[in-house]
GROMACS .gro file of C-alpha atoms in nm:
model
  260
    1UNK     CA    1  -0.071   2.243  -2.303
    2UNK     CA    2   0.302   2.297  -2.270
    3UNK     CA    3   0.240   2.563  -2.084
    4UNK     CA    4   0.019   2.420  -1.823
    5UNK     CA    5   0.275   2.120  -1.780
    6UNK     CA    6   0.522   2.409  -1.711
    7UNK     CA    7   0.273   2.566  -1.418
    8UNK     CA    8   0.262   2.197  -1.324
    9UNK     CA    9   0.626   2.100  -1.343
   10UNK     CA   10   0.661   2.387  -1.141
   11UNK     CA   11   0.437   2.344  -0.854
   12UNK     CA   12   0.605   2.001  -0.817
   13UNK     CA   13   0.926   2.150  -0.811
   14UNK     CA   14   0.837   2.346  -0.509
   15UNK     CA   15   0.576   2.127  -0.327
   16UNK     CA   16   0.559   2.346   0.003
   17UNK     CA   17   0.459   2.672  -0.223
   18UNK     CA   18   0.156   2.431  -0.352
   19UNK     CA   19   0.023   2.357  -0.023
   20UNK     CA   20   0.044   2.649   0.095
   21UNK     CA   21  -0.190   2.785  -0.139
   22UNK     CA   22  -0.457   2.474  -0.064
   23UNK     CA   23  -0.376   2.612   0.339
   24UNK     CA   24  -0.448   2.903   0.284
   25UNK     CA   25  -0.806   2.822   0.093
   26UNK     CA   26  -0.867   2.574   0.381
   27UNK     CA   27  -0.788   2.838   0.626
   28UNK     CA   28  -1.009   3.102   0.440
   29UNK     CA   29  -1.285   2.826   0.448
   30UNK     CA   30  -1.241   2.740   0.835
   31UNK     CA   31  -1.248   3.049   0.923
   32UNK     CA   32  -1.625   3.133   0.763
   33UNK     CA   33  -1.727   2.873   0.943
   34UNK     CA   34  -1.593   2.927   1.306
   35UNK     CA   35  -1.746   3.307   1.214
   36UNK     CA   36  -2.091   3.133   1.196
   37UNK     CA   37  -2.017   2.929   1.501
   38UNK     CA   38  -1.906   3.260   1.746
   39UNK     CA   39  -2.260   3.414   1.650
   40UNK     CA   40  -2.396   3.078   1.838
   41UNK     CA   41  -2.191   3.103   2.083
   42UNK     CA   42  -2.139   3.474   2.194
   43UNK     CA   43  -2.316   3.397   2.517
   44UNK     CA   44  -2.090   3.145   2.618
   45UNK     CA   45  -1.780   3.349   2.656
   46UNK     CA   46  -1.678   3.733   2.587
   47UNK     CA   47  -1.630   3.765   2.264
   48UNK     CA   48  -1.270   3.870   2.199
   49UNK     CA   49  -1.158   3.586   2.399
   50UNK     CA   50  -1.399   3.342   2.211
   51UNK     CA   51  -1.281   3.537   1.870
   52UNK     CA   52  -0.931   3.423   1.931
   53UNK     CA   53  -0.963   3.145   2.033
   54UNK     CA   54  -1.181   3.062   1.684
   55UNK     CA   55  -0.890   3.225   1.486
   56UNK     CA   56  -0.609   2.997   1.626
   57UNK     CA   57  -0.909   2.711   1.595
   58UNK     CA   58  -0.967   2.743   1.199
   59UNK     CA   59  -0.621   2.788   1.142
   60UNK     CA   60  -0.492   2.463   1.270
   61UNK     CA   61  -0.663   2.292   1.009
   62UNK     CA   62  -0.457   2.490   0.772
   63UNK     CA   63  -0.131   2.512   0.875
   64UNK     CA   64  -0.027   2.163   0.910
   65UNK     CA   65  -0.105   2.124   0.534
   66UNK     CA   66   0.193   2.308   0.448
   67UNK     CA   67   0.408   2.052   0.458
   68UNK     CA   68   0.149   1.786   0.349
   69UNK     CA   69   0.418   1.659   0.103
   70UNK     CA   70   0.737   1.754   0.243
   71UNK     CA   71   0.645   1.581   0.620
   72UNK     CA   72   0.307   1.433   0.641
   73UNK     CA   73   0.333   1.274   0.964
   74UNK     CA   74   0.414   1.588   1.139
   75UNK     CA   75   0.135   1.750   0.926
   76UNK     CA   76  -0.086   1.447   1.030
   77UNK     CA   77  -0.013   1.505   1.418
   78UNK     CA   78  -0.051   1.848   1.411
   79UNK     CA   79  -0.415   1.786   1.238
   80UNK     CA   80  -0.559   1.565   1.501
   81UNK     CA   81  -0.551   1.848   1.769
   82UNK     CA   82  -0.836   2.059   1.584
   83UNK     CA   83  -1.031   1.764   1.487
   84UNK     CA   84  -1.040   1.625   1.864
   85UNK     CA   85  -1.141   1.996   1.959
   86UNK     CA   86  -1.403   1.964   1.683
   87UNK     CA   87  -1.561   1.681   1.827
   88UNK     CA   88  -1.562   1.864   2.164
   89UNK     CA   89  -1.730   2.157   2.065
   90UNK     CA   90  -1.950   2.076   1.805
   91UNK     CA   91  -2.166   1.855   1.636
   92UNK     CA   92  -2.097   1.959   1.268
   93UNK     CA   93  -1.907   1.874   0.979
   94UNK     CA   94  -1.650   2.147   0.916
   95UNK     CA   95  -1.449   2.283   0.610
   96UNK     CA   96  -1.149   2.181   0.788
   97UNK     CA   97  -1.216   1.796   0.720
   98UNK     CA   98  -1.157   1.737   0.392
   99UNK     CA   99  -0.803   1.793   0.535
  100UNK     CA  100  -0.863   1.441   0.636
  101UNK     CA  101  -0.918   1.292   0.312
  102UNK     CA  102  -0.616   1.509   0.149
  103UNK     CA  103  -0.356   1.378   0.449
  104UNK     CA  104  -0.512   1.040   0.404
  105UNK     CA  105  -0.375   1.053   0.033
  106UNK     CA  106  -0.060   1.241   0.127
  107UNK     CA  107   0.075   1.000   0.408
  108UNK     CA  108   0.034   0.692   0.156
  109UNK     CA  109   0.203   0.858  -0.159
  110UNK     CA  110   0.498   1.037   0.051
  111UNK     CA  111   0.488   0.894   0.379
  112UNK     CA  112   0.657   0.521   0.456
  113UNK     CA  113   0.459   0.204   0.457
  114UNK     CA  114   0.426   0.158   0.784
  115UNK     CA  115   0.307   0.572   0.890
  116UNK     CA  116   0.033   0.481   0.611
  117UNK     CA  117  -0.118   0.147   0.771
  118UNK     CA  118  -0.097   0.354   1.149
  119UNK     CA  119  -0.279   0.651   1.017
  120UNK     CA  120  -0.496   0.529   0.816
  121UNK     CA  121  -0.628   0.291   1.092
  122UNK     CA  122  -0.643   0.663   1.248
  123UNK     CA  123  -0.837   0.797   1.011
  124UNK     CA  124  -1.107   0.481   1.036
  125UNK     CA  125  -1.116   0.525   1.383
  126UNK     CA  126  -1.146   0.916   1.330
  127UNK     CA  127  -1.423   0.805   1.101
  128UNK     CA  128  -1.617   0.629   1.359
  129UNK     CA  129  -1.592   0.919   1.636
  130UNK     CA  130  -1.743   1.172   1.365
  131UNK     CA  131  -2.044   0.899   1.292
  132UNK     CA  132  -2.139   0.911   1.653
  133UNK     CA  133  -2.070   1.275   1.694
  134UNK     CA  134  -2.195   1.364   1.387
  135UNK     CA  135  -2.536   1.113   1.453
  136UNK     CA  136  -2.664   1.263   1.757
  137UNK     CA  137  -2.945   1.516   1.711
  138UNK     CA  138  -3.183   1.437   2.032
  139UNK     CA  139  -3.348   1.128   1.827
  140UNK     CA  140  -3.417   0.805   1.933
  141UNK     CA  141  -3.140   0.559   1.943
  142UNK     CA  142  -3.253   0.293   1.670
  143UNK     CA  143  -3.276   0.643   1.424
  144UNK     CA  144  -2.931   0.740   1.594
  145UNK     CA  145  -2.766   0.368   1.545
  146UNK     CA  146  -2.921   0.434   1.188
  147UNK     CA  147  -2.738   0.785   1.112
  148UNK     CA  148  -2.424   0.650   1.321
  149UNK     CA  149  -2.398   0.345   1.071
  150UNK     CA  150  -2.443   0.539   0.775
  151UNK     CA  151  -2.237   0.817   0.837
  152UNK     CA  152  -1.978   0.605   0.932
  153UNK     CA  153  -1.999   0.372   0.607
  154UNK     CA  154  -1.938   0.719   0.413
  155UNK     CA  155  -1.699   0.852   0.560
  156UNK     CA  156  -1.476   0.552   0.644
  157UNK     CA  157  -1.523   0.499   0.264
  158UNK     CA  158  -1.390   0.813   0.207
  159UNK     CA  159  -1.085   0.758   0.371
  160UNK     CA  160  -1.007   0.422   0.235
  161UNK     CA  161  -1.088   0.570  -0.147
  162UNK     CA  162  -0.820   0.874  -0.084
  163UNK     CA  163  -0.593   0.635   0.094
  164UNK     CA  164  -0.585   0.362  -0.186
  165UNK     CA  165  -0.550   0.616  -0.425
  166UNK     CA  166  -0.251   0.755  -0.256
  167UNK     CA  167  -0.133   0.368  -0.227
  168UNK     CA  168  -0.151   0.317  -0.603
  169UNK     CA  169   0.004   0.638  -0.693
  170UNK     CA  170   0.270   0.541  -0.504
  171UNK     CA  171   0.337   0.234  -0.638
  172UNK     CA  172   0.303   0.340  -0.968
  173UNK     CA  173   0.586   0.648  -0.874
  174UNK     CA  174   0.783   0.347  -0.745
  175UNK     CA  175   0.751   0.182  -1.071
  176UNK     CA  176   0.800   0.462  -1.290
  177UNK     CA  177   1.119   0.545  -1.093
  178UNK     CA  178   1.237   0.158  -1.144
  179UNK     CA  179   1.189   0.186  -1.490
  180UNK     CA  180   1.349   0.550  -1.519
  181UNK     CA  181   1.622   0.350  -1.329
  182UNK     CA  182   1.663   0.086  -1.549
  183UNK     CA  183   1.651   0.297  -1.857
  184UNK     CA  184   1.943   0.498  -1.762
  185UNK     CA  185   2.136   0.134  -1.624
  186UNK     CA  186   2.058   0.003  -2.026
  187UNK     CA  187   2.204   0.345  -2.152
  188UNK     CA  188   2.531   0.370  -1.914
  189UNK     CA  189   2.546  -0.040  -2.039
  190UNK     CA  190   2.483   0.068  -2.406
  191UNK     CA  191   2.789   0.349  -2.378
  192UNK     CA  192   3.017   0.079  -2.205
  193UNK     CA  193   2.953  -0.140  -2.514
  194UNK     CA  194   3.000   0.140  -2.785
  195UNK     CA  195   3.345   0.208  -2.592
  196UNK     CA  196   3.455  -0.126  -2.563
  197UNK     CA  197   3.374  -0.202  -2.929
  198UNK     CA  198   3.541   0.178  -3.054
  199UNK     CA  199   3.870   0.038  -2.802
  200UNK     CA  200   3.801  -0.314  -2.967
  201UNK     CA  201   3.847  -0.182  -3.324
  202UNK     CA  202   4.120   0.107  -3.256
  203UNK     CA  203   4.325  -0.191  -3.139
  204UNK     CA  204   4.278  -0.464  -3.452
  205UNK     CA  205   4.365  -0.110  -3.692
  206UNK     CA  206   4.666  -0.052  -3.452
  207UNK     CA  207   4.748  -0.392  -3.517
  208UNK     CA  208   4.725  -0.414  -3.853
  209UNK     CA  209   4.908  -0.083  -3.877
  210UNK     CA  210   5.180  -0.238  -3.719
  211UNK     CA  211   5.187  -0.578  -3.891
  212UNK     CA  212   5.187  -0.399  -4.235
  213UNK     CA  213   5.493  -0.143  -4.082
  214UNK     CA  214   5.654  -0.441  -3.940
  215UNK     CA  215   5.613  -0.593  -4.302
  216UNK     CA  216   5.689  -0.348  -4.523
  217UNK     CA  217   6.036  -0.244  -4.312
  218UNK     CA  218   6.161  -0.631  -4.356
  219UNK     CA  219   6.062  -0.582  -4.732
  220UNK     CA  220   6.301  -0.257  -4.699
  221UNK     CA  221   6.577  -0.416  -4.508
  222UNK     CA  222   6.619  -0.718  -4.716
  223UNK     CA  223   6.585  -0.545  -5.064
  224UNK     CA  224   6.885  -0.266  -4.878
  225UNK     CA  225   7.093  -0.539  -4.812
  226UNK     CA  226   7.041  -0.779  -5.122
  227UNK     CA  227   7.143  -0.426  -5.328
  228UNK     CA  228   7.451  -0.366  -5.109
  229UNK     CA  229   7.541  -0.745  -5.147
  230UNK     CA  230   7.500  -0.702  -5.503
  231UNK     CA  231   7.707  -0.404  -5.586
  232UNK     CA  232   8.006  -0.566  -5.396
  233UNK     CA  233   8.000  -0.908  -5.595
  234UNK     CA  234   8.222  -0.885  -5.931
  235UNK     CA  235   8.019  -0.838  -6.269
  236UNK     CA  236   7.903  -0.641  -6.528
  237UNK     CA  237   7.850  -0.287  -6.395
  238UNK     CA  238   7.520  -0.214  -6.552
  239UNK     CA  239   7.361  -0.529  -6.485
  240UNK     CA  240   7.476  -0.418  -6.153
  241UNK     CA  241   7.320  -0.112  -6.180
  242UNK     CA  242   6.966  -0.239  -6.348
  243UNK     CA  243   6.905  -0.495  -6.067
  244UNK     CA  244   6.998  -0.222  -5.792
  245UNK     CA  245   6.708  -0.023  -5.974
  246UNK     CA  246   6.468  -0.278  -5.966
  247UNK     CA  247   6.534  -0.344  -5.602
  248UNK     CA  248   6.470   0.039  -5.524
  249UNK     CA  249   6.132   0.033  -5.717
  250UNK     CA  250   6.066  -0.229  -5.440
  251UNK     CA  251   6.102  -0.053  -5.179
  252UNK     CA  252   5.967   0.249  -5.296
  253UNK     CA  253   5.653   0.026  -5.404
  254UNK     CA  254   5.651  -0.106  -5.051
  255UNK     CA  255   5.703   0.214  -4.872
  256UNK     CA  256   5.396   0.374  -5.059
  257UNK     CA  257   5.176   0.080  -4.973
  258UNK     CA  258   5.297   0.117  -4.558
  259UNK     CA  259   5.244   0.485  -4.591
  260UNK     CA  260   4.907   0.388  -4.727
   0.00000   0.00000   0.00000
């Protein structure tokens, strides 16, 4: 499993390598079935003309999917020429279609809002065209209204499946990138907070530091000068001496509690 999310990861990372493989099945597919066509057909025109022409045919369905992801409104334009010449020149489904249904899904996960609506009225219309084309087989016209209906029911249901599909996915990509959003918003809030509270508490110790500083140096100052006042009053000499000791174990007591 980790290894096909890799493959996966990686064909999303390079999303024009990726449909250029599905081109290239599409165009292996197309051009089968123009092959089959040119044997119908090989009194209509001499055949290296007609062969050409066939080639260049089949591979417009396949090209435009290259960029499928990357511009699908380009690829979308580009895909209408072959299926107009489609319904032109024959009366048969061809590999090339399911291009249809894999653009309809492309333009409404990558394309904007408003490309989806217009092409996917495109592709109902596009729909309808193939029903009729599709429908007529020298039969009578209630049979023909018949096959038109039907075959357009399908495939217009087609198109709207791929298309809503495409729609939800890319609403839920929205969503998933909102979230992803907000996620990484909470965190960059969450790291704000931690800062401001680490600032917060650096600042009380640095005050505290310096209250306790601030305290202990008065301690020292007054206890300095209350021993220099009392060596230069008159008296005894070593009561002098015993209270100048006591006020030194003060301040040494108080300087050891600062450092501290």
């Amino acid at each position: 499993m980790p290894r096909v999310k890799q493959v996966s990861d990686w064909f999303g990372a390079h999303p024009m390598f990726a449909d250029s493989v599905w081109a290239g099945l599409i165009g292996i597919a197309s051009l089968v079935a123009t092959a089959n066509l040119n044997s119908r057909w090989v009194h209509i025109s001499p055949v290296p003309t007609l062969e050409v022409l066939s080639i260049v045919w089949a591979l417009s369905f396949a090209i435009p999917m290259i960029w499928r992801r990357t511009r699908p409104v380009l690829a979308c334009w580009l895909l209408l020429i072959p299926h107009v010449v489609q319904l032109v020149v024959t009366s048969q489904p061809m590999p090339g279609n399911i291009t249809v249904i894999m653009m309809m899904y492309a333009v409404a996960v990558h394309g904007s809002q408003r490309a989806g609506r217009i092409w996917l009225g495109v592709g109902i219309l596009a729909a309808a065209a193939a029903g009729l084309r599709w429908s007529y087989q020298g039969n009578g016209l209630e049979q023909f209204l018949t096959v038109a209906i039907f075959n357009f029911l399908g495939l217009s249901a087609l198109v709207l499946a791929s298309w809503l599909l495409g729609a939800f996915n890319r609403e839920r990509h929205t969503t998933v990138a909102s979230l992803r959003d907000r996620a990484e918003a909470l965190e960059r809030e969450r790291d704000r907070f931690a800062e401001l509270a680490a600032e917060q508490e650096r600042s009380r110790i640095s005050r505290e530091m310096h209250d306790v500083v601030a305290h202990s140096l008065s301690v020292i100052v007054v206890q300095t000068d209350g021993i220099r006042y009392a060596l230069d009053q008159p008296g005894d000499p070593a009561a002098q001496v015993e209270q100048a000791r006591g006020a030194l174990d003060t301040i040494g007591q108080t300087a050891r509690t600062a450092l501290r």
